[in-house]
mmCIF file of C-alpha atoms in Angstrom:
data_model
loop_
_atom_site.group_PDB
_atom_site.id
_atom_site.type_symbol
_atom_site.label_atom_id
_atom_site.label_comp_id
_atom_site.label_asym_id
_atom_site.label_seq_id
_atom_site.Cartn_x
_atom_site.Cartn_y
_atom_site.Cartn_z
ATOM 1 C CA MET G 1 99.354 -73.461 -70.435
ATOM 2 C CA ALA G 2 102.976 -70.775 -71.822
ATOM 3 C CA GLU G 3 100.828 -66.532 -70.738
ATOM 4 C CA THR G 4 99.714 -65.132 -73.520
ATOM 5 C CA THR G 5 97.929 -62.115 -72.259
ATOM 6 C CA GLN G 6 101.290 -60.409 -70.461
ATOM 7 C CA GLN G 7 100.129 -57.202 -68.801
ATOM 8 C CA PRO G 8 102.497 -54.623 -69.729
ATOM 9 C CA PRO G 9 104.897 -53.718 -66.325
ATOM 10 C CA LEU G 10 104.190 -50.641 -64.599
ATOM 11 C CA ARG G 11 107.642 -48.389 -64.639
ATOM 12 C CA PHE G 12 108.533 -46.423 -61.970
ATOM 13 C CA THR G 13 111.990 -44.377 -60.545
ATOM 14 C CA GLY G 14 113.891 -43.845 -58.206
ATOM 15 C CA HIS G 15 114.350 -45.560 -54.726
ATOM 16 C CA ARG G 16 111.958 -44.430 -52.449
ATOM 17 C CA SER G 17 108.874 -46.296 -51.744
ATOM 18 C CA LEU G 18 110.578 -49.761 -53.427
ATOM 19 C CA VAL G 19 109.476 -52.159 -51.318
ATOM 20 C CA HIS G 20 105.806 -51.016 -51.222
ATOM 21 C CA ARG G 21 105.974 -51.046 -54.611
ATOM 22 C CA LEU G 22 107.434 -54.720 -54.632
ATOM 23 C CA VAL G 23 104.981 -55.234 -51.898
ATOM 24 C CA ILE G 24 101.381 -54.887 -53.842
ATOM 25 C CA ALA G 25 103.559 -55.989 -57.240
ATOM 26 C CA THR G 26 103.499 -59.707 -55.393
ATOM 27 C CA LEU G 27 99.672 -58.739 -54.859
ATOM 28 C CA THR G 28 98.614 -58.028 -58.086
ATOM 29 C CA GLY G 29 100.612 -59.761 -60.160
ATOM 30 C CA ARG G 30 101.646 -57.129 -61.744
ATOM 31 C CA PRO G 31 105.167 -57.129 -62.947
ATOM 32 C CA ILE G 32 107.331 -53.565 -62.079
ATOM 33 C CA ARG G 33 110.535 -52.076 -63.434
ATOM 34 C CA ILE G 34 111.907 -49.470 -61.939
ATOM 35 C CA SER G 35 114.641 -47.471 -63.518
ATOM 36 C CA GLN G 36 116.939 -44.110 -61.968
ATOM 37 C CA ILE G 37 117.552 -45.485 -58.687
ATOM 38 C CA ARG G 38 120.362 -43.352 -57.684
ATOM 39 C CA SER G 39 121.499 -42.939 -60.734
ATOM 40 C CA ASN G 40 123.195 -39.359 -59.934
ATOM 41 C CA HIS G 41 124.976 -40.689 -56.023
ATOM 42 C CA THR G 42 127.843 -41.417 -55.641
ATOM 43 C CA ASN G 43 127.270 -45.407 -54.777
ATOM 44 C CA PRO G 44 124.529 -45.531 -56.672
ATOM 45 C CA GLY G 45 122.220 -48.483 -57.477
ATOM 46 C CA LEU G 46 120.612 -50.644 -54.625
ATOM 47 C CA LEU G 47 122.239 -51.151 -51.992
ATOM 48 C CA PRO G 48 122.005 -54.026 -49.519
ATOM 49 C CA HIS G 49 119.169 -53.706 -47.156
ATOM 50 C CA GLU G 50 117.133 -53.118 -50.600
ATOM 51 C CA VAL G 51 119.021 -56.758 -52.078
ATOM 52 C CA SER G 52 118.363 -58.414 -48.739
ATOM 53 C CA PHE G 53 114.661 -57.748 -48.573
ATOM 54 C CA ILE G 54 114.788 -59.124 -52.941
ATOM 55 C CA ARG G 55 116.423 -62.147 -51.802
ATOM 56 C CA LEU G 56 113.766 -62.775 -49.140
ATOM 57 C CA LEU G 57 111.071 -61.833 -51.724
ATOM 58 C CA ASP G 58 112.387 -64.211 -53.962
ATOM 59 C CA SER G 59 112.970 -66.904 -51.014
ATOM 60 C CA ILE G 60 109.532 -66.917 -50.412
ATOM 61 C CA THR G 61 107.281 -67.099 -53.741
ATOM 62 C CA ASN G 62 107.244 -69.386 -56.290
ATOM 63 C CA GLY G 63 107.344 -68.702 -60.187
ATOM 64 C CA SER G 64 109.462 -64.943 -59.129
ATOM 65 C CA VAL G 65 111.840 -63.335 -62.438
ATOM 66 C CA ILE G 66 113.855 -60.440 -61.435
ATOM 67 C CA GLU G 67 116.420 -58.710 -62.870
ATOM 68 C CA PHE G 68 118.872 -56.143 -62.327
ATOM 69 C CA SER G 69 121.416 -54.352 -64.791
ATOM 70 C CA TYR G 70 124.462 -54.188 -64.391
ATOM 71 C CA THR G 71 124.858 -51.268 -61.884
ATOM 72 C CA GLY G 72 121.891 -52.089 -59.793
ATOM 73 C CA THR G 73 119.866 -48.586 -61.399
ATOM 74 C CA THR G 74 116.995 -50.748 -62.184
ATOM 75 C CA LEU G 75 114.684 -54.006 -60.830
ATOM 76 C CA VAL G 76 112.364 -55.978 -63.096
ATOM 77 C CA TYR G 77 110.555 -57.507 -60.927
ATOM 78 C CA LYS G 78 107.443 -60.812 -62.703
ATOM 79 C CA PRO G 79 105.577 -61.336 -58.882
ATOM 80 C CA GLY G 80 104.824 -65.104 -58.751
ATOM 81 C CA LEU G 81 102.282 -66.631 -55.749
ATOM 82 C CA ILE G 82 103.416 -66.537 -52.762
ATOM 83 C CA THR G 83 104.206 -70.059 -50.974
ATOM 84 C CA GLY G 84 104.834 -69.118 -47.496
ATOM 85 C CA SER G 85 107.904 -71.116 -45.070
ATOM 86 C CA ALA G 86 106.248 -74.783 -47.715
ATOM 87 C CA ALA G 87 108.075 -77.768 -47.287
ATOM 88 C CA GLY G 88 111.105 -78.840 -48.154
ATOM 89 C CA TYR G 89 111.199 -74.530 -50.363
ATOM 90 C CA GLY G 90 113.538 -72.433 -49.105
ATOM 91 C CA SER G 91 115.105 -74.783 -46.094
ATOM 92 C CA SER G 92 114.324 -78.150 -44.988
ATOM 93 C CA GLY G 93 110.588 -78.456 -42.321
ATOM 94 C CA GLY G 94 109.643 -75.595 -44.208
ATOM 95 C CA VAL G 95 111.336 -73.091 -42.569
ATOM 96 C CA VAL G 96 112.620 -69.829 -44.645
ATOM 97 C CA LYS G 97 116.342 -68.988 -42.485
ATOM 98 C CA HIS G 98 117.305 -65.859 -44.085
ATOM 99 C CA GLU G 99 120.286 -63.823 -43.939
ATOM 100 C CA VAL G 100 121.003 -60.184 -42.993
ATOM 101 C CA PRO G 101 124.707 -59.295 -44.473
ATOM 102 C CA ARG G 102 127.327 -57.216 -42.014
ATOM 103 C CA GLU G 103 126.753 -54.821 -44.427
ATOM 104 C CA CYS G 104 123.170 -53.273 -43.979
ATOM 105 C CA THR G 105 122.429 -50.572 -41.843
ATOM 106 C CA ARG G 106 117.910 -50.652 -41.599
ATOM 107 C CA GLY G 107 116.148 -52.414 -38.233
ATOM 108 C CA ILE G 108 114.590 -55.575 -39.240
ATOM 109 C CA SER G 109 111.236 -54.033 -39.259
ATOM 110 C CA TYR G 110 112.229 -52.648 -42.722
ATOM 111 C CA PHE G 111 111.992 -56.945 -43.388
ATOM 112 C CA LEU G 112 108.861 -57.678 -40.972
ATOM 113 C CA ILE G 113 106.329 -55.072 -41.817
ATOM 114 C CA PRO G 114 106.260 -56.042 -45.330
ATOM 115 C CA LEU G 115 106.123 -59.841 -45.040
ATOM 116 C CA CYS G 116 103.209 -58.908 -42.528
ATOM 117 C CA GLN G 117 101.570 -57.425 -45.170
ATOM 118 C CA LEU G 118 102.258 -60.330 -47.629
ATOM 119 C CA ALA G 119 102.195 -63.322 -45.118
ATOM 120 C CA PRO G 120 97.869 -63.890 -45.094
ATOM 121 C CA PHE G 121 98.062 -64.073 -49.049
ATOM 122 C CA SER G 122 100.453 -67.422 -49.064
ATOM 123 C CA LYS G 123 99.941 -70.357 -49.730
ATOM 124 C CA ALA G 124 101.016 -72.701 -46.925
ATOM 125 C CA PRO G 125 101.519 -70.497 -43.760
ATOM 126 C CA VAL G 126 105.275 -68.531 -43.065
ATOM 127 C CA ASN G 127 107.506 -69.436 -40.576
ATOM 128 C CA VAL G 128 111.193 -67.724 -41.456
ATOM 129 C CA ILE G 129 114.055 -66.637 -39.012
ATOM 130 C CA PHE G 130 115.858 -63.737 -39.285
ATOM 131 C CA SER G 131 120.283 -63.950 -38.624
ATOM 132 C CA GLY G 132 123.403 -62.810 -39.747
ATOM 133 C CA PRO G 133 125.073 -60.794 -38.577
ATOM 134 C CA GLY G 134 122.871 -57.745 -39.870
ATOM 135 C CA VAL G 135 120.467 -58.063 -37.628
ATOM 136 C CA MET G 136 119.297 -55.291 -35.302
ATOM 137 C CA THR G 137 115.846 -55.672 -33.044
ATOM 138 C CA SER G 138 116.421 -52.533 -31.996
ATOM 139 C CA ALA G 139 115.450 -48.896 -33.235
ATOM 140 C CA THR G 140 117.317 -46.822 -35.159
ATOM 141 C CA PRO G 141 119.882 -44.444 -36.671
ATOM 142 C CA SER G 142 117.384 -45.238 -39.993
ATOM 143 C CA GLY G 143 114.062 -44.693 -38.802
ATOM 144 C CA ASP G 144 113.549 -48.067 -38.371
ATOM 145 C CA VAL G 145 111.430 -49.523 -35.390
ATOM 146 C CA SER G 146 112.218 -51.884 -33.232
ATOM 147 C CA VAL G 147 110.882 -55.523 -33.598
ATOM 148 C CA ASP G 148 108.700 -54.516 -29.918
ATOM 149 C CA THR G 149 106.849 -52.482 -31.627
ATOM 150 C CA VAL G 150 106.274 -54.337 -34.359
ATOM 151 C CA ARG G 151 104.545 -56.848 -32.030
ATOM 152 C CA THR G 152 102.640 -55.029 -29.795
ATOM 153 C CA ALA G 153 101.493 -52.237 -32.240
ATOM 154 C CA ILE G 154 101.203 -53.796 -35.585
ATOM 155 C CA LEU G 155 100.611 -57.572 -35.148
ATOM 156 C CA PRO G 156 97.273 -56.748 -33.343
ATOM 157 C CA LEU G 157 96.083 -54.725 -35.831
ATOM 158 C CA TYR G 158 95.600 -57.426 -38.067
ATOM 159 C CA GLN G 159 92.986 -59.124 -35.651
ATOM 160 C CA GLN G 160 90.624 -56.107 -37.026
ATOM 161 C CA PHE G 161 91.111 -57.378 -40.631
ATOM 162 C CA GLY G 162 90.022 -61.739 -39.189
ATOM 163 C CA ILE G 163 93.901 -62.299 -39.122
ATOM 164 C CA SER G 164 94.557 -62.906 -35.573
ATOM 165 C CA ASN G 165 95.591 -66.931 -35.549
ATOM 166 C CA ASN G 166 98.948 -68.433 -35.097
ATOM 167 C CA LEU G 167 101.230 -65.552 -35.400
ATOM 168 C CA GLU G 168 104.297 -64.873 -33.326
ATOM 169 C CA LEU G 169 106.711 -62.776 -33.209
ATOM 170 C CA ARG G 170 109.346 -64.532 -31.526
ATOM 171 C CA VAL G 171 113.514 -62.184 -30.351
ATOM 172 C CA LEU G 172 115.433 -65.357 -29.720
ATOM 173 C CA ARG G 173 118.477 -62.724 -29.562
ATOM 174 C CA ARG G 174 118.583 -59.051 -28.775
ATOM 175 C CA SER G 175 120.724 -56.693 -30.797
ATOM 176 C CA ASN G 176 121.519 -52.762 -31.337
ATOM 177 C CA PRO G 177 123.324 -51.655 -33.920
ATOM 178 C CA GLY G 178 127.279 -51.476 -34.233
ATOM 179 C CA PRO G 179 129.415 -49.584 -35.469
ATOM 180 C CA GLY G 180 128.382 -46.443 -37.498
ATOM 181 C CA GLY G 181 124.651 -48.229 -37.526
ATOM 182 C CA ARG G 182 126.128 -51.187 -39.085
ATOM 183 C CA GLY G 183 126.078 -54.176 -37.830
ATOM 184 C CA GLY G 184 124.066 -56.354 -35.659
ATOM 185 C CA GLY G 185 123.774 -60.410 -34.352
ATOM 186 C CA GLY G 186 120.395 -60.309 -33.197
ATOM 187 C CA GLU G 187 118.065 -63.268 -34.301
ATOM 188 C CA VAL G 188 114.395 -63.008 -35.399
ATOM 189 C CA GLN G 189 112.345 -65.723 -35.292
ATOM 190 C CA LEU G 190 108.006 -64.615 -37.481
ATOM 191 C CA VAL G 191 105.366 -67.279 -37.226
ATOM 192 C CA PHE G 192 102.784 -66.344 -39.491
ATOM 193 C CA GLY G 193 100.103 -68.977 -39.697
ATOM 194 C CA HIS G 194 96.984 -67.776 -40.427
ATOM 195 C CA GLN G 195 96.229 -67.119 -44.251
ATOM 196 C CA VAL G 196 92.872 -66.041 -45.057
ATOM 197 C CA ARG G 197 91.308 -65.697 -48.494
ATOM 198 C CA LEU G 198 90.290 -62.129 -48.513
ATOM 199 C CA PRO G 199 90.737 -59.363 -45.154
ATOM 200 C CA LYS G 200 87.662 -58.180 -44.229
ATOM 201 C CA THR G 201 86.536 -54.860 -44.112
ATOM 202 C CA ILE G 202 87.030 -52.181 -41.336
ATOM 203 C CA HIS G 203 84.446 -49.370 -40.095
ATOM 204 C CA VAL G 204 87.085 -48.069 -37.765
ATOM 205 C CA LEU G 205 85.877 -44.917 -36.729
ATOM 206 C CA ASN G 206 85.869 -44.061 -32.966
ATOM 207 C CA PRO G 207 89.798 -43.276 -31.456
ATOM 208 C CA GLY G 208 88.331 -44.088 -28.160
ATOM 209 C CA ARG G 209 90.361 -41.958 -24.492
ATOM 210 C CA VAL G 210 93.832 -43.915 -23.653
ATOM 211 C CA LYS G 211 93.374 -46.496 -21.320
ATOM 212 C CA LYS G 212 96.928 -47.694 -20.395
ATOM 213 C CA ILE G 213 100.149 -48.311 -21.797
ATOM 214 C CA ARG G 214 102.697 -50.825 -22.225
ATOM 215 C CA GLY G 215 106.485 -51.466 -22.901
ATOM 216 C CA VAL G 216 110.191 -53.140 -23.023
ATOM 217 C CA ALA G 217 112.962 -51.021 -22.139
ATOM 218 C CA TYR G 218 115.690 -53.185 -23.397
ATOM 219 C CA ALA G 219 119.897 -53.301 -22.591
ATOM 220 C CA THR G 220 121.798 -55.069 -24.775
ATOM 221 C CA GLY G 221 125.321 -56.138 -23.089
ATOM 222 C CA VAL G 222 125.598 -53.272 -20.711
ATOM 223 C CA ALA G 223 124.180 -52.783 -17.333
ATOM 224 C CA ALA G 224 120.498 -53.658 -16.504
ATOM 225 C CA ALA G 225 120.223 -50.205 -14.168
ATOM 226 C CA ASN G 226 119.797 -48.449 -17.211
ATOM 227 C CA ASN G 227 116.596 -49.690 -18.501
ATOM 228 C CA ALA G 228 115.730 -48.498 -14.589
ATOM 229 C CA ARG G 229 116.976 -45.169 -14.935
ATOM 230 C CA MET G 230 114.759 -45.306 -18.765
ATOM 231 C CA ILE G 231 111.904 -46.753 -17.152
ATOM 232 C CA ASP G 232 111.466 -44.423 -13.847
ATOM 233 C CA THR G 233 112.214 -40.925 -16.286
ATOM 234 C CA ALA G 234 108.966 -42.067 -18.362
ATOM 235 C CA ARG G 235 106.694 -43.180 -15.620
ATOM 236 C CA GLY G 236 107.113 -39.600 -14.549
ATOM 237 C CA VAL G 237 106.516 -37.767 -18.017
ATOM 238 C CA LEU G 238 103.876 -39.948 -19.030
ATOM 239 C CA ASN G 239 102.192 -41.106 -14.691
ATOM 240 C CA PRO G 240 100.298 -37.454 -14.600
ATOM 241 C CA PHE G 241 98.463 -39.544 -17.626
ATOM 242 C CA VAL G 242 97.891 -43.074 -17.533
ATOM 243 C CA ALA G 243 98.061 -44.398 -14.070
ATOM 244 C CA ASP G 244 98.428 -47.949 -15.544
ATOM 245 C CA THR G 245 101.540 -47.878 -17.191
ATOM 246 C CA TYR G 246 104.099 -51.015 -16.598
ATOM 247 C CA VAL G 247 107.580 -51.164 -18.722
ATOM 248 C CA PHE G 248 108.779 -54.649 -18.661
ATOM 249 C CA SER G 249 112.202 -54.297 -18.192
ATOM 250 C CA ASP G 250 114.748 -57.431 -21.188
ATOM 251 C CA VAL G 251 118.975 -58.211 -20.581
ATOM 252 C CA ALA G 252 120.716 -59.892 -22.610
ATOM 253 C CA SER G 253 124.427 -60.169 -23.401
ATOM 254 C CA ALA G 254 125.800 -58.601 -26.821
ATOM 255 C CA PRO G 255 126.145 -61.073 -29.067
ATOM 256 C CA LEU G 256 129.406 -62.588 -30.560
ATOM 257 C CA VAL G 257 129.491 -62.211 -34.256
ATOM 258 C CA PRO G 258 132.214 -63.653 -36.932
ATOM 259 C CA TRP G 259 134.472 -59.905 -37.825
ATOM 260 C CA PRO G 260 137.724 -61.244 -40.392
ATOM 261 C CA THR G 261 140.235 -59.210 -40.401
ATOM 262 C CA LYS G 262 143.949 -59.189 -41.884
ATOM 263 C CA ASP G 263 145.275 -59.581 -38.659
ATOM 264 C CA ASN G 264 142.352 -62.517 -37.557
ATOM 265 C CA PRO G 265 139.915 -63.784 -40.242
ATOM 266 C CA ASN G 266 138.799 -65.849 -37.790
ATOM 267 C CA GLY G 267 138.127 -63.331 -35.624
ATOM 268 C CA LYS G 268 135.027 -62.840 -33.436
ATOM 269 C CA ARG G 269 133.501 -59.673 -31.901
ATOM 270 C CA LYS G 270 130.940 -58.698 -29.941
ATOM 271 C CA ILE G 271 128.614 -55.593 -31.191
ATOM 272 C CA GLY G 272 124.641 -54.475 -31.335
ATOM 273 C CA VAL G 273 126.274 -52.990 -27.211
ATOM 274 C CA GLY G 274 123.023 -50.047 -26.496
ATOM 275 C CA PHE G 275 119.436 -50.368 -24.767
ATOM 276 C CA GLY G 276 116.339 -48.389 -25.873
ATOM 277 C CA LEU G 277 113.143 -47.999 -24.886
ATOM 278 C CA SER G 278 109.168 -48.390 -26.760
ATOM 279 C CA LEU G 279 106.372 -47.994 -25.391
ATOM 280 C CA VAL G 280 102.559 -48.486 -27.004
ATOM 281 C CA ALA G 281 99.187 -46.728 -25.675
ATOM 282 C CA GLU G 282 96.121 -48.501 -26.240
ATOM 283 C CA SER G 283 92.710 -47.041 -26.288
ATOM 284 C CA SER G 284 89.302 -47.325 -24.499
ATOM 285 C CA THR G 285 88.464 -48.674 -29.002
ATOM 286 C CA GLY G 286 91.740 -50.563 -29.274
ATOM 287 C CA ALA G 287 94.026 -48.203 -31.473
ATOM 288 C CA LEU G 288 97.596 -48.305 -30.777
ATOM 289 C CA TYR G 289 99.841 -45.532 -30.611
ATOM 290 C CA SER G 290 103.668 -46.317 -30.921
ATOM 291 C CA ALA G 291 107.149 -44.655 -29.529
ATOM 292 C CA ASP G 292 110.746 -45.909 -30.290
ATOM 293 C CA VAL G 293 113.953 -45.180 -29.005
ATOM 294 C CA ALA G 294 117.644 -46.308 -28.727
ATOM 295 C CA SER G 295 121.279 -45.344 -27.855
ATOM 296 C CA PRO G 296 122.916 -44.329 -30.332
ATOM 297 C CA PRO G 297 125.711 -45.940 -31.975
ATOM 298 C CA GLN G 298 128.770 -44.403 -30.223
ATOM 299 C CA GLY G 299 127.011 -43.713 -26.946
ATOM 300 C CA GLY G 300 127.456 -40.557 -25.153
ATOM 301 C CA GLU G 301 123.144 -40.005 -24.487
ATOM 302 C CA PRO G 302 121.799 -41.076 -21.072
ATOM 303 C CA PRO G 303 119.063 -43.715 -20.385
ATOM 304 C CA GLU G 304 117.132 -40.935 -19.042
ATOM 305 C CA ASP G 305 117.629 -38.497 -21.833
ATOM 306 C CA LEU G 306 116.367 -41.730 -24.116
ATOM 307 C CA GLY G 307 113.627 -42.665 -21.724
ATOM 308 C CA ARG G 308 112.512 -38.804 -22.169
ATOM 309 C CA ARG G 309 111.852 -38.532 -24.788
ATOM 310 C CA CYS G 310 110.457 -41.918 -26.401
ATOM 311 C CA ALA G 311 107.791 -40.477 -23.686
ATOM 312 C CA TYR G 312 107.203 -37.504 -25.518
ATOM 313 C CA GLN G 313 107.223 -38.914 -28.714
ATOM 314 C CA LEU G 314 104.810 -41.701 -27.170
ATOM 315 C CA LEU G 315 102.196 -38.217 -26.383
ATOM 316 C CA GLU G 316 103.097 -37.241 -29.554
ATOM 317 C CA ALA G 317 102.451 -40.176 -31.650
ATOM 318 C CA VAL G 318 98.190 -39.875 -29.355
ATOM 319 C CA ALA G 319 97.629 -36.133 -30.444
ATOM 320 C CA ALA G 320 98.624 -36.377 -33.501
ATOM 321 C CA GLY G 321 94.945 -38.823 -33.333
ATOM 322 C CA GLY G 322 93.114 -41.208 -35.967
ATOM 323 C CA CYS G 323 92.462 -44.885 -34.986
ATOM 324 C CA ALA G 324 95.738 -45.176 -36.154
ATOM 325 C CA SER G 325 99.764 -44.126 -36.111
ATOM 326 C CA ALA G 326 101.271 -43.654 -39.049
ATOM 327 C CA VAL G 327 103.728 -46.903 -38.111
ATOM 328 C CA ALA G 328 100.196 -49.330 -38.605
ATOM 329 C CA ALA G 329 99.377 -47.023 -41.605
ATOM 330 C CA PRO G 330 100.190 -48.184 -44.537
ATOM 331 C CA SER G 331 100.079 -51.876 -43.451
ATOM 332 C CA MET G 332 95.980 -50.695 -42.311
ATOM 333 C CA LEU G 333 95.703 -49.039 -45.978
ATOM 334 C CA THR G 334 96.880 -51.913 -48.022
ATOM 335 C CA LEU G 335 95.080 -54.250 -46.259
ATOM 336 C CA MET G 336 92.156 -51.819 -47.109
ATOM 337 C CA ALA G 337 93.176 -51.496 -50.919
ATOM 338 C CA MET G 338 93.413 -55.821 -50.934
ATOM 339 C CA GLY G 339 90.439 -56.465 -49.959
ATOM 340 C CA SER G 340 86.706 -57.353 -50.525
ATOM 341 C CA GLU G 341 84.774 -54.992 -53.351
ATOM 342 C CA ASP G 342 83.138 -53.246 -50.478
ATOM 343 C CA VAL G 343 84.323 -49.910 -49.158
ATOM 344 C CA GLY G 344 86.467 -49.857 -45.870
ATOM 345 C CA ARG G 345 86.779 -46.717 -43.551
ATOM 346 C CA LEU G 346 89.779 -46.029 -41.389
ATOM 347 C CA GLN G 347 89.814 -42.339 -38.926
ATOM 348 C CA LEU G 348 93.048 -40.878 -39.247
ATOM 349 C CA GLY G 349 95.199 -37.483 -37.943
ATOM 350 C CA ARG G 350 95.714 -35.091 -40.367
ATOM 351 C CA ASP G 351 98.758 -35.526 -40.015
ATOM 352 C CA VAL G 352 99.473 -38.720 -40.875
ATOM 353 C CA VAL G 353 97.321 -38.986 -43.967
ATOM 354 C CA GLY G 354 98.940 -35.690 -45.322
ATOM 355 C CA SER G 355 102.385 -37.754 -44.953
ATOM 356 C CA GLU G 356 105.002 -38.626 -47.525
ATOM 357 C CA GLU G 357 104.316 -41.974 -47.197
ATOM 358 C CA ILE G 358 101.408 -41.963 -46.766
ATOM 359 C CA VAL G 359 100.457 -39.689 -50.185
ATOM 360 C CA GLY G 360 102.447 -42.520 -52.360
ATOM 361 C CA LEU G 361 101.205 -45.192 -51.314
ATOM 362 C CA ALA G 362 97.725 -43.375 -52.178
ATOM 363 C CA ARG G 363 99.410 -42.655 -55.382
ATOM 364 C CA ASP G 364 101.286 -46.650 -56.470
ATOM 365 C CA LEU G 365 98.177 -48.160 -55.073
ATOM 366 C CA ARG G 366 96.305 -45.810 -58.111
ATOM 367 C CA ALA G 367 98.974 -46.891 -60.184
ATOM 368 C CA PHE G 368 98.781 -50.792 -59.176
ATOM 369 C CA GLY G 369 94.668 -50.534 -60.792
ATOM 370 C CA ALA G 370 92.817 -49.920 -57.054
ATOM 371 C CA SER G 371 90.347 -47.748 -56.302
ATOM 372 C CA GLY G 372 90.932 -44.133 -55.428
ATOM 373 C CA TRP G 373 90.878 -43.052 -52.031
ATOM 374 C CA GLY G 374 87.406 -40.606 -50.218
ATOM 375 C CA LEU G 375 88.400 -38.709 -47.773
ATOM 376 C CA ARG G 376 86.641 -36.047 -45.524
ATOM 377 C CA ASP G 377 86.273 -34.480 -42.771
ATOM 378 C CA ALA G 378 85.284 -36.606 -39.272
ATOM 379 C CA GLY G 379 83.662 -33.165 -38.329
ATOM 380 C CA ASN G 380 85.943 -33.816 -35.150
ATOM 381 C CA GLU G 381 87.909 -31.052 -32.673
ATOM 382 C CA GLU G 382 91.196 -32.507 -33.569
ATOM 383 C CA GLY G 383 90.142 -31.935 -37.558
ATOM 384 C CA GLU G 384 90.722 -35.275 -37.812
ATOM 385 C CA ILE G 385 90.362 -37.406 -41.681
ATOM 386 C CA VAL G 386 88.047 -39.897 -42.753
ATOM 387 C CA VAL G 387 90.146 -42.416 -45.290
ATOM 388 C CA SER G 388 87.809 -44.209 -47.526
ATOM 389 C CA ILE G 389 88.799 -47.243 -49.337
ATOM 390 C CA VAL G 390 86.729 -49.644 -52.189
ATOM 391 C CA GLY G 391 88.980 -52.351 -52.011
ATOM 392 C CA ARG G 392 90.281 -53.818 -55.378
ATOM 393 C CA GLY G 393 88.560 -57.964 -54.340
ATOM 394 C CA VAL G 394 91.867 -59.408 -55.553
ATOM 395 C CA GLY G 395 92.619 -61.835 -51.976
ATOM 396 C CA ASN G 396 94.499 -65.415 -51.940
ATOM 397 C CA VAL G 397 94.851 -67.219 -55.579
ATOM 398 C CA GLY G 398 96.726 -70.299 -53.223
ATOM 399 C CA ARG G 399 93.653 -70.864 -50.949
ATOM 400 C CA LYS G 400 91.293 -73.059 -52.046
ATOM 401 C CA ILE G 401 88.374 -72.311 -49.720
ATOM 402 C CA ALA G 402 87.084 -68.433 -47.721
#
C-alpha cells in the first residue's frame, strides 16, 4: 500500500554533521534535505568520502531514495529499512563489499563509527568488508582515529546497552595515509551480529580511577624498530601514573595498489607507508579514554615524538573527565536517544559537553523529534556534567521479537 502520510523532509544547510544527520534520519525514518553543501567553495558539493558513505548507506538499507543536485550541493535522502548484509543483497554470501576510492582523505573510522550506530537496529547481521585504494586504517591528518581505537575504545561501550555478542572488527591489511593524505590500500572487516529491539537504558555516573593502559603500535612498510621507539617513549611518560601498561606491536608490509599513470596504465605502487600508536586507558568502572597519533604522510617526524605526543594526549583525555571520551560520547548519546522511553544518565566532562560536535548533535536530535537533554552539575571537584536523556523508543522496526 502506498504511503499516504509521508512527512515533509527536514531541512538542513551546510556540510557539517552530514554523516550524523544521515544516521539519525535512517534510525528515525525521517526524510531530510540538505542544501548549500560547500556552495561557496572553489570545489562545491559533496566530497568523495561523503559520496562513498552515502553508497555504503544505500547498500545496507532497502528502499532508500537518494537524490543529488547536478552540482552536488543539494542532497535529498528518504531512508528505507536497515537490512544489514542480508544474504543475496549487496554481495553474495551475506557480505557487503564496499570499495573506498583513492580520492578519499578520511580514515576508515569515518565509515565504521556511524555504521556501528546503525548496526544494532538492522534486520539482519551486518558484515561489511572495506577495501580499495582509499582505505586508511591508521589515524589521519583530518582527525579520524585509527581502526584500533574503534575496536578497543568504542565497540566495548556497546556492552553497556546490552549489545555485546558477535561483535568483531578485523584488520586484514594495514595502511597509513598515502601521498597528500590520500589513498591507503588497507582492508578492514566489520562483523556486527547482535541486533536488539531497543538498547538498554543506562545510568553511568562513576568514572572511577584509571587502572590499566593498553595499546597498539603499528608499523606499515617501515622498520619494526619504530614501534619499539614509540612504545619506550610512551611508557616513559605513562608508567609513573599507571604501572599496568602494555602496548602490542604490529608490523606489516605496505599494501601494493593499482596506480595507473600515462606511461604505465597497469602500474602498481606501494603506498600507505608509516607508523602510529593507539592507546586506551580503562578505569575501575569500565570507562575508556583513548589517544591516537600517526606519522604524517610527508614523513619527517621521529617515532619518539609520536610516542610522547600520544601519551600526553591520553593524559589530556583522562583529565577531561567523565565516563566517556570525546570520541565515544556521540555514539553513546545517540543510542541513549534511540532507546526505551525512560531517562538515561551519562556523566561527561565539561569540555566534552561543550564541544561543537556534541552541541550540534543535541540540536540535530531535537530537530528529529527527540526530547531535549537535561544538564546538571555532577557536584564533584572536576565540575563534570550529568546529561539526562529520555529515549524516543525508536527501536528496531525490522526485528519482530523483543
